[in-house]
Short mmCIF file of C-alpha atoms in Angstrom, two decimals:
data_model
loop_
_atom_site.label_atom_id
_atom_site.label_comp_id
_atom_site.label_asym_id
_atom_site.label_seq_id
_atom_site.Cartn_x
_atom_site.Cartn_y
_atom_site.Cartn_z
CA UNK W 396 68.29 152.59 -114.89
CA UNK W 397 65.87 155.40 -114.49
CA UNK W 398 62.52 155.11 -116.13
CA UNK W 399 60.15 157.85 -117.54
CA UNK W 400 56.57 157.15 -118.52
CA UNK W 401 55.08 159.59 -121.03
CA UNK W 402 51.50 158.45 -120.96
CA UNK W 403 48.09 160.05 -121.49
CA UNK W 404 47.73 163.75 -122.45
CA UNK W 405 50.82 165.93 -122.69
CA UNK W 406 50.02 169.10 -120.66
CA UNK W 407 51.68 172.14 -119.17
CA UNK W 408 53.10 172.08 -115.64
CA UNK W 409 50.38 174.47 -114.42
CA UNK W 410 47.53 172.30 -115.84
CA UNK W 411 48.74 168.93 -114.66
CA UNK W 412 47.07 169.00 -111.30
CA UNK W 413 43.66 169.61 -112.89
CA UNK W 414 44.06 166.44 -115.05
CA UNK W 415 45.04 164.57 -111.91
CA UNK W 416 41.96 165.92 -110.13
CA UNK W 417 39.73 164.76 -112.99
CA UNK W 418 41.53 161.38 -113.01
CA UNK W 419 42.82 161.84 -116.49
CA UNK W 420 46.26 160.34 -117.28
CA UNK W 421 48.70 163.08 -118.21
CA UNK W 422 52.37 164.00 -118.39
CA UNK W 423 53.95 167.41 -117.96
CA UNK W 424 57.54 168.64 -118.50
CA UNK W 425 58.09 168.83 -114.75
CA UNK W 426 57.45 165.10 -114.42
CA UNK W 427 60.24 164.50 -116.90
CA UNK W 428 62.68 167.08 -115.44
CA UNK W 429 62.30 165.58 -111.96
CA UNK W 430 63.29 162.12 -113.05
CA UNK W 431 66.14 163.46 -115.23
CA UNK W 432 67.55 165.43 -112.30
CA UNK W 433 67.49 162.31 -110.05
CA UNK W 434 68.93 160.17 -112.77
CA UNK W 435 72.03 162.45 -113.02
CA UNK W 436 73.57 160.79 -116.07
CA UNK W 437 72.20 157.26 -115.40
CA UNK W 438 70.74 155.51 -118.40
CA UNK W 439 67.17 156.46 -119.09
CA UNK W 440 64.38 154.24 -120.43
CA UNK W 441 61.41 156.24 -121.72
CA UNK W 442 58.09 154.53 -122.43
CA UNK W 443 55.56 156.38 -124.62
CA UNK W 444 51.88 155.67 -124.95
CA UNK W 445 50.17 159.00 -125.69
CA UNK W 446 47.92 160.65 -128.12
CA UNK W 447 49.71 163.98 -127.76
CA UNK W 448 48.47 167.30 -126.39
CA UNK W 449 50.15 170.68 -125.73
CA UNK W 450 52.84 171.56 -128.34
CA UNK W 451 54.85 173.83 -126.12
CA UNK W 452 54.91 171.23 -123.33
CA UNK W 453 55.90 168.62 -125.89
CA UNK W 454 58.73 170.86 -127.15
CA UNK W 455 60.10 171.09 -123.60
CA UNK W 456 60.06 167.35 -123.06
CA UNK W 457 61.69 166.77 -126.46
CA UNK W 458 64.48 169.25 -125.58
CA UNK W 459 65.03 167.78 -122.20
CA UNK W 460 65.56 164.27 -123.64
CA UNK W 461 67.79 165.63 -126.43
CA UNK W 462 70.09 167.41 -123.86
CA UNK W 463 70.32 164.60 -121.41
CA UNK W 464 73.98 163.66 -120.97
CA UNK W 465 73.36 159.91 -120.47
CA UNK W 466 72.05 157.24 -122.73
CA UNK W 467 68.35 157.40 -123.62
CA UNK W 468 66.30 154.52 -125.00
CA UNK W 469 62.75 155.31 -126.00
CA UNK W 470 60.07 152.57 -126.43
CA UNK W 471 56.74 153.23 -127.98
CA UNK W 472 54.49 150.69 -126.19
CA UNK W 473 51.22 151.62 -127.74
CA UNK W 474 50.81 154.98 -129.50
CA UNK W 475 52.97 157.89 -130.27
CA UNK W 476 50.66 160.50 -131.89
CA UNK W 477 50.76 164.26 -132.42
CA UNK W 478 53.17 165.83 -129.88
CA UNK W 479 54.19 162.45 -128.56
CA UNK W 480 55.37 161.46 -132.08
CA UNK W 481 58.20 164.02 -132.21
CA UNK W 482 59.09 163.44 -128.58
CA UNK W 483 59.79 159.88 -129.67
CA UNK W 484 62.31 161.10 -132.28
CA UNK W 485 64.46 162.82 -129.62
CA UNK W 486 66.80 159.84 -129.14
CA UNK W 487 67.10 156.18 -130.07
CA UNK W 488 63.58 154.73 -130.38
CA UNK W 489 62.07 151.34 -130.81
CA UNK W 490 58.43 150.45 -131.30
CA UNK W 491 56.15 147.49 -130.50
CA UNK W 492 55.09 145.64 -133.71
CA UNK W 493 51.46 146.47 -132.92
CA UNK W 494 52.09 150.15 -132.15
CA UNK W 495 50.78 153.27 -133.95
CA UNK W 496 52.75 156.32 -134.99
CA UNK W 497 50.73 159.38 -136.08
CA UNK W 498 51.83 162.89 -137.30
CA UNK W 499 49.52 165.73 -138.33
CA UNK W 500 49.25 169.50 -138.52
CA UNK W 501 49.22 171.59 -135.32
CA UNK W 502 45.77 172.96 -134.40
CA UNK W 503 44.63 175.92 -132.38
CA UNK W 504 41.85 178.47 -132.15
CA UNK W 505 41.38 182.18 -132.70
CA UNK W 506 38.60 184.81 -132.58
CA UNK W 507 38.35 188.18 -134.16
CA UNK W 508 38.47 189.73 -137.67
CA UNK W 509 40.25 188.28 -140.71
CA UNK W 510 43.52 189.78 -139.53
CA UNK W 511 43.35 187.57 -136.38
CA UNK W 512 42.54 184.46 -138.49
CA UNK W 513 45.32 185.19 -140.88
CA UNK W 514 47.76 185.59 -137.98
CA UNK W 515 46.55 182.34 -136.40
CA UNK W 516 47.15 180.53 -139.70
CA UNK W 517 50.60 181.99 -139.93
CA UNK W 518 51.42 180.85 -136.39
CA UNK W 519 50.13 177.31 -137.00
CA UNK W 520 52.14 177.00 -140.14
CA UNK W 521 55.24 178.12 -138.25
CA UNK W 522 54.61 175.56 -135.53
CA UNK W 523 54.23 172.91 -138.28
CA UNK W 524 57.66 173.75 -139.60
CA UNK W 525 59.19 173.64 -136.09
CA UNK W 526 57.71 170.15 -135.56
CA UNK W 527 58.88 169.08 -138.98
CA UNK W 528 62.44 170.11 -137.98
CA UNK W 529 62.41 167.32 -135.38
CA UNK W 530 61.23 164.80 -137.95
CA UNK W 531 63.84 165.98 -140.44
CA UNK W 532 66.65 165.56 -137.91
CA UNK W 533 65.55 161.90 -137.31
CA UNK W 534 64.46 160.80 -140.80
CA UNK W 535 66.60 162.99 -143.18
CA UNK W 536 63.39 163.44 -145.17
CA UNK W 537 62.77 166.82 -146.81
CA UNK W 538 60.67 169.47 -145.13
CA UNK W 539 58.20 169.36 -148.08
CA UNK W 540 57.72 165.63 -147.79
CA UNK W 541 57.20 165.78 -144.06
CA UNK W 542 54.79 168.71 -144.23
CA UNK W 543 52.81 166.67 -146.79
CA UNK W 544 52.65 163.67 -144.43
CA UNK W 545 51.47 166.04 -141.65
CA UNK W 546 48.97 167.67 -143.93
CA UNK W 547 47.55 164.22 -144.79
CA UNK W 548 47.40 163.21 -141.09
CA UNK W 549 49.42 160.07 -141.53
CA UNK W 550 48.86 157.01 -139.38
CA UNK W 551 51.77 154.61 -139.64
CA UNK W 552 52.33 151.04 -138.53
CA UNK W 553 55.60 150.08 -136.87
CA UNK W 554 57.05 148.87 -140.17
CA UNK W 555 55.96 152.08 -141.96
CA UNK W 556 57.50 154.22 -139.21
CA UNK W 557 60.71 152.27 -139.48
CA UNK W 558 60.74 152.47 -143.25
CA UNK W 559 60.53 156.26 -143.13
CA UNK W 560 63.07 156.59 -140.38
CA UNK W 561 60.82 157.87 -137.54
CA UNK W 562 62.00 154.99 -135.34
CA UNK W 563 65.25 152.95 -135.20
CA UNK W 564 63.81 149.50 -134.70
CA UNK W 565 60.89 147.25 -133.92
CA UNK W 566 60.87 145.39 -130.60
CA UNK W 567 61.75 141.73 -131.08
CA UNK W 568 60.48 138.63 -129.33
CA UNK W 569 62.84 138.23 -126.33
CA UNK W 570 62.82 134.45 -126.98
CA UNK W 571 65.03 135.11 -129.95
CA UNK W 572 66.97 138.07 -128.59
CA UNK W 573 70.11 136.00 -128.05
CA UNK W 574 70.20 135.12 -131.76
CA UNK W 575 70.31 138.76 -132.70
CA UNK W 576 72.38 140.22 -129.83
CA UNK W 577 75.40 140.83 -132.08
CA UNK W 578 73.61 142.61 -134.94
CA UNK W 579 71.87 145.98 -135.25
CA UNK W 580 68.06 146.04 -134.94
CA UNK W 581 65.96 147.22 -137.83
CA UNK W 582 65.85 146.98 -141.57
CA UNK W 583 68.55 149.65 -141.98
CA UNK W 584 71.08 148.09 -139.72
CA UNK W 585 70.91 150.93 -137.32
CA UNK W 586 71.33 153.59 -140.00
CA UNK W 587 68.81 156.23 -140.77
CA UNK W 588 67.20 155.79 -144.14
CA UNK W 589 67.39 158.54 -146.67
CA UNK W 590 64.11 160.09 -147.78
CA UNK W 591 62.50 157.59 -150.01
CA UNK W 592 49.26 161.51 -138.66
CA UNK W 593 42.87 163.71 -131.63
CA UNK W 594 43.56 160.75 -129.73
CA UNK W 595 44.44 162.70 -126.56
CA UNK W 596 41.87 163.70 -123.94
CA UNK W 597 42.46 167.43 -123.95
CA UNK W 598 40.40 169.61 -121.67
CA UNK W 599 39.33 172.96 -123.23
CA UNK W 600 40.83 176.14 -121.72
CA UNK W 601 37.50 177.29 -120.30
CA UNK W 602 36.90 174.06 -118.36
CA UNK W 603 40.43 174.15 -116.88
CA UNK W 604 40.20 177.83 -115.73
CA UNK W 605 36.77 177.36 -114.24
CA UNK W 606 37.77 174.27 -112.42
CA UNK W 607 40.94 175.91 -111.05
CA UNK W 608 38.87 178.82 -109.82
CA UNK W 609 36.26 176.65 -108.12
CA UNK W 610 38.78 174.45 -106.49
CA UNK W 611 41.07 177.19 -105.36
CA UNK W 612 38.32 179.29 -103.86
CA UNK W 613 36.08 176.54 -102.43
CA UNK W 614 38.71 174.15 -101.04
CA UNK W 615 41.60 176.55 -100.57
CA UNK W 616 44.09 174.23 -102.14
CA UNK W 617 47.06 174.64 -104.42
CA UNK W 618 48.50 172.43 -107.12
CA UNK W 619 50.97 170.88 -104.66
CA UNK W 620 48.18 170.07 -102.12
CA UNK W 621 49.16 172.67 -99.54
CA UNK W 622 46.31 174.53 -97.81
CA UNK W 623 46.47 178.22 -98.42
CA UNK W 624 44.14 181.15 -99.26
CA UNK W 625 43.21 181.34 -102.96
CA UNK W 626 45.23 183.82 -104.99
CA UNK W 627 43.84 187.30 -105.02
CA UNK W 628 44.21 187.42 -108.78
CA UNK W 629 41.59 184.67 -109.02
CA UNK W 630 39.14 185.76 -106.33
CA UNK W 631 39.19 189.31 -107.29
CA UNK W 632 37.86 188.48 -110.73
CA UNK W 633 34.27 189.41 -110.10
CA UNK W 634 32.75 187.33 -112.89
CA UNK W 635 34.53 184.13 -111.84
CA UNK W 636 33.81 184.71 -108.15
CA UNK W 637 30.07 185.24 -108.74
CA UNK W 638 29.87 182.22 -111.04
CA UNK W 639 31.57 179.96 -108.47
CA UNK W 640 29.34 181.24 -105.71
CA UNK W 641 26.28 180.72 -107.91
CA UNK W 642 27.40 177.14 -108.67
CA UNK W 643 27.89 176.42 -104.95
CA UNK W 644 24.38 177.71 -104.14
CA UNK W 645 22.44 175.86 -106.84
CA UNK W 646 24.24 172.65 -107.68
CA UNK W 647 22.37 170.62 -105.05
CA UNK W 648 19.02 171.52 -106.69
CA UNK W 649 20.07 170.35 -110.19
CA UNK W 650 18.84 166.85 -111.10
CA UNK W 651 17.73 167.15 -114.72
CA UNK W 652 19.18 168.36 -118.04
CA UNK W 653 16.51 171.05 -118.14
CA UNK W 654 17.50 172.39 -114.72
CA UNK W 655 21.23 172.41 -115.70
CA UNK W 656 20.37 174.32 -118.87
CA UNK W 657 18.35 176.89 -116.98
CA UNK W 658 21.10 177.48 -114.39
CA UNK W 659 24.08 177.27 -116.63
CA UNK W 660 23.13 178.00 -120.30
CA UNK W 661 26.60 178.91 -121.34
CA UNK W 662 28.18 175.73 -119.98
CA UNK W 663 25.51 173.53 -121.61
CA UNK W 664 25.94 175.33 -124.89
CA UNK W 665 29.69 174.77 -124.64
CA UNK W 666 29.11 171.04 -124.14
CA UNK W 667 26.71 170.95 -127.08
CA UNK W 668 29.13 172.81 -129.33
CA UNK W 669 32.01 170.40 -128.41
CA UNK W 670 29.80 167.40 -129.22
CA UNK W 671 28.63 168.97 -132.46
CA UNK W 672 32.15 169.73 -133.56
CA UNK W 673 33.16 166.11 -132.84
CA UNK W 674 30.09 164.80 -134.78
CA UNK W 675 30.84 167.12 -137.72
CA UNK W 676 34.43 165.82 -137.91
CA UNK W 677 33.09 162.23 -137.91
CA UNK W 678 30.69 162.93 -140.72
CA UNK W 679 33.30 164.82 -142.69
CA UNK W 680 35.75 161.88 -142.38
CA UNK W 681 33.01 159.48 -143.63
CA UNK W 682 32.23 161.68 -146.59
CA UNK W 683 35.87 161.58 -147.62
CA UNK W 684 35.62 157.83 -148.30
CA UNK W 685 31.96 157.74 -149.33
CA UNK W 686 32.83 157.20 -152.92
CA UNK W 687 34.38 153.89 -152.20
CA UNK W 688 31.58 152.52 -149.99
CA UNK W 689 28.00 151.66 -150.81
CA UNK W 690 25.41 154.47 -150.11
CA UNK W 691 23.58 152.09 -147.71
CA UNK W 692 26.62 151.45 -145.62
CA UNK W 693 27.54 155.17 -145.56
CA UNK W 694 23.98 156.11 -144.37
CA UNK W 695 24.06 153.34 -141.70
CA UNK W 696 27.48 154.51 -140.41
CA UNK W 697 26.33 158.12 -140.25
CA UNK W 698 22.79 157.77 -138.83
CA UNK W 699 22.20 154.12 -137.93
CA UNK W 700 21.73 152.56 -134.50
CA UNK W 701 25.44 151.68 -134.35
CA UNK W 702 27.23 154.64 -135.76
CA UNK W 703 30.79 154.25 -136.99
CA UNK W 704 33.94 156.27 -137.45
CA UNK W 705 35.38 156.56 -140.95
CA UNK W 706 38.08 154.04 -139.97
CA UNK W 707 35.60 151.45 -138.64
CA UNK W 708 33.46 151.94 -141.78
CA UNK W 709 36.39 151.31 -144.08
CA UNK W 710 37.21 148.12 -142.22
CA UNK W 711 33.55 146.93 -142.30
CA UNK W 712 33.32 147.69 -146.07
CA UNK W 713 36.51 145.69 -146.70
CA UNK W 714 35.13 142.79 -144.70
CA UNK W 715 31.77 142.83 -146.43
CA UNK W 716 33.26 143.13 -149.88
CA UNK W 717 35.35 140.00 -149.34
CA UNK W 718 32.21 138.07 -148.15
CA UNK W 719 30.11 139.36 -151.02
CA UNK W 720 32.69 138.49 -153.62
CA UNK W 721 32.83 134.91 -152.39
CA UNK W 722 29.08 134.55 -152.20
CA UNK W 723 28.79 135.85 -155.70
CA UNK W 724 31.27 133.44 -157.16
CA UNK W 725 29.58 130.51 -155.35
CA UNK W 726 26.20 131.68 -156.60
CA UNK W 727 27.35 131.86 -160.22
CA UNK W 728 28.89 128.39 -159.97
CA UNK W 729 25.59 127.03 -158.55
CA UNK W 730 23.56 128.83 -161.23
CA UNK W 731 25.58 127.34 -164.07
CA UNK W 732 25.32 123.88 -162.62
CA UNK W 733 21.50 124.19 -162.05
CA UNK W 734 20.82 125.54 -165.55
CA UNK W 735 22.77 122.86 -167.36
CA UNK W 736 24.69 125.48 -169.38
CA UNK W 737 27.89 123.85 -168.40
CA UNK W 738 26.91 120.81 -170.60
CA UNK W 739 26.64 122.92 -173.79
CA UNK W 740 29.37 121.95 -176.13
CA UNK W 741 31.07 124.69 -178.19
CA UNK W 742 31.38 124.52 -181.97
CA UNK W 743 32.89 126.62 -184.66
CA UNK W 744 29.62 128.35 -185.44
CA UNK W 745 27.63 127.63 -182.27
CA UNK W 746 24.53 129.75 -182.11
CA UNK W 747 24.49 130.63 -185.81
CA UNK W 748 23.91 127.38 -187.75
CA UNK W 749 20.46 126.91 -189.09
CA UNK W 750 20.44 123.25 -188.12
CA UNK W 751 21.60 123.92 -184.48
CA UNK W 752 19.47 122.72 -181.64
CA UNK W 753 18.27 126.26 -181.07
CA UNK W 754 15.32 125.78 -178.73
CA UNK W 755 17.17 123.54 -176.24
CA UNK W 756 20.25 125.81 -176.01
CA UNK W 757 18.04 128.93 -175.67
CA UNK W 758 16.11 127.28 -172.94
CA UNK W 759 19.24 126.55 -170.96
CA UNK W 760 20.64 130.08 -171.45
CA UNK W 761 17.31 131.56 -170.37
CA UNK W 762 17.32 129.35 -167.30
CA UNK W 763 20.74 130.66 -166.34
CA UNK W 764 19.67 134.28 -166.94
CA UNK W 765 16.50 133.88 -164.88
CA UNK W 766 18.43 132.38 -161.86
CA UNK W 767 20.90 135.31 -161.92
CA UNK W 768 18.07 137.81 -162.01
CA UNK W 769 16.35 136.06 -159.08
CA UNK W 770 19.53 136.13 -157.00
CA UNK W 771 20.21 139.80 -157.68
CA UNK W 772 16.66 140.59 -156.75
CA UNK W 773 17.03 139.03 -153.30
#
C-alpha cells in the first residue's frame, strides 16, 4: 500500500522549496503525483492534517486523487480545513473522532480602482462555486446550502461532518474492529446522506519572491538543490538585485528594531501591516459574540494581559457562567437558611391579616434581602 501525507500548507510546486527552506511543513501537487506514479494502481492511503492553502494547488491534488485508477482511502488525522477540506472529499474518507473539518469562502487580494475590486469579487465568487461543486458531489447538498455554510465559515466536528456527508465514516477503536468488520462504517451505512468553515501558515507573495531572489543570487542554488547560475530573469531585475545586494551589505550591522526599520522601512511596514490585519480580525471576531459575554470579559479578552481569540473567549464565558450559576444557587440557599425565612409558614392570607405577626415576618424578610444585597455587592 502506497501512502500520501497531505500535511501543513498546500502550496504550488514552484513555492514548495521555499517552505522547505523556512522549515514550514507543506505539500505540493508534485509530491502527490510522484507517489501516485510510483504506486501505479496500488491501493493508496492518504492522511490529511492541513489547514489548507493555495486553491489551484488544492484543485490539482483533488483531481489527481479523483482520477487515480486504484482504490483510495483518505483519513483525516487532525484537521481538514479550507483547501484540504475539499481534497478530503475526492474519494472515500474517514475522520478521527477528535478531528476538525472546516469550510469557508475563498480569499484573495487586489489593488486598483473599483473595476479591479469588482473583478476580484467576481473571481472569488466563481472560485467558491467551483469548490462547492466538490462538496456537492460528495454530500448531495444543494449549492445554495453549501455556499451558505462556506459564507458562515463552518467548523464541524467529526459527527457533524458525517451527518452532512462530507466524510464517509468516523475511525473506530481497533479493539472493537472485529465486531464491526462485516458492516458498513458510519451512521448512513455507507450511503451518502441527502441534504438535510486561516489555519495554514501561508507566506505572502512578496516574502516568497524576495527570498527566492536572495537565495538564487547569493547561493546560486535551484529548487532541486543543483548548483547553477541564477536565472537572468531574476538577476536582471534591477530593483531586486539592488535590494539583495543592499541586504547583504548591511544585515551584519542590524541588531535593533530601530536599525532594521531604518534600513528596510518597507519590510518593517509589511510586517506591521500583517500583524495589524491579524489583530483586527481577532477583535472583529470577538465583537461578533460580545452581546453574549459580559463587557468585563470582552475587554479583558481584547486588551488584557492574556488576550484571547473569540473561540477561547466563548469557551471561558461558558465555563464561568456554569461556575457562577452554581455559586449563586448555593448562596441563595445559604441566605434563606441564615435569614430564617424558610421557617415562615404560609397561610391563606399571609401578609395581609391585621393580627398577623407582622414585625417578626418583616424582620426575617428584611434579613434575607440584606444578605442578598451584600452578596451582590461583593
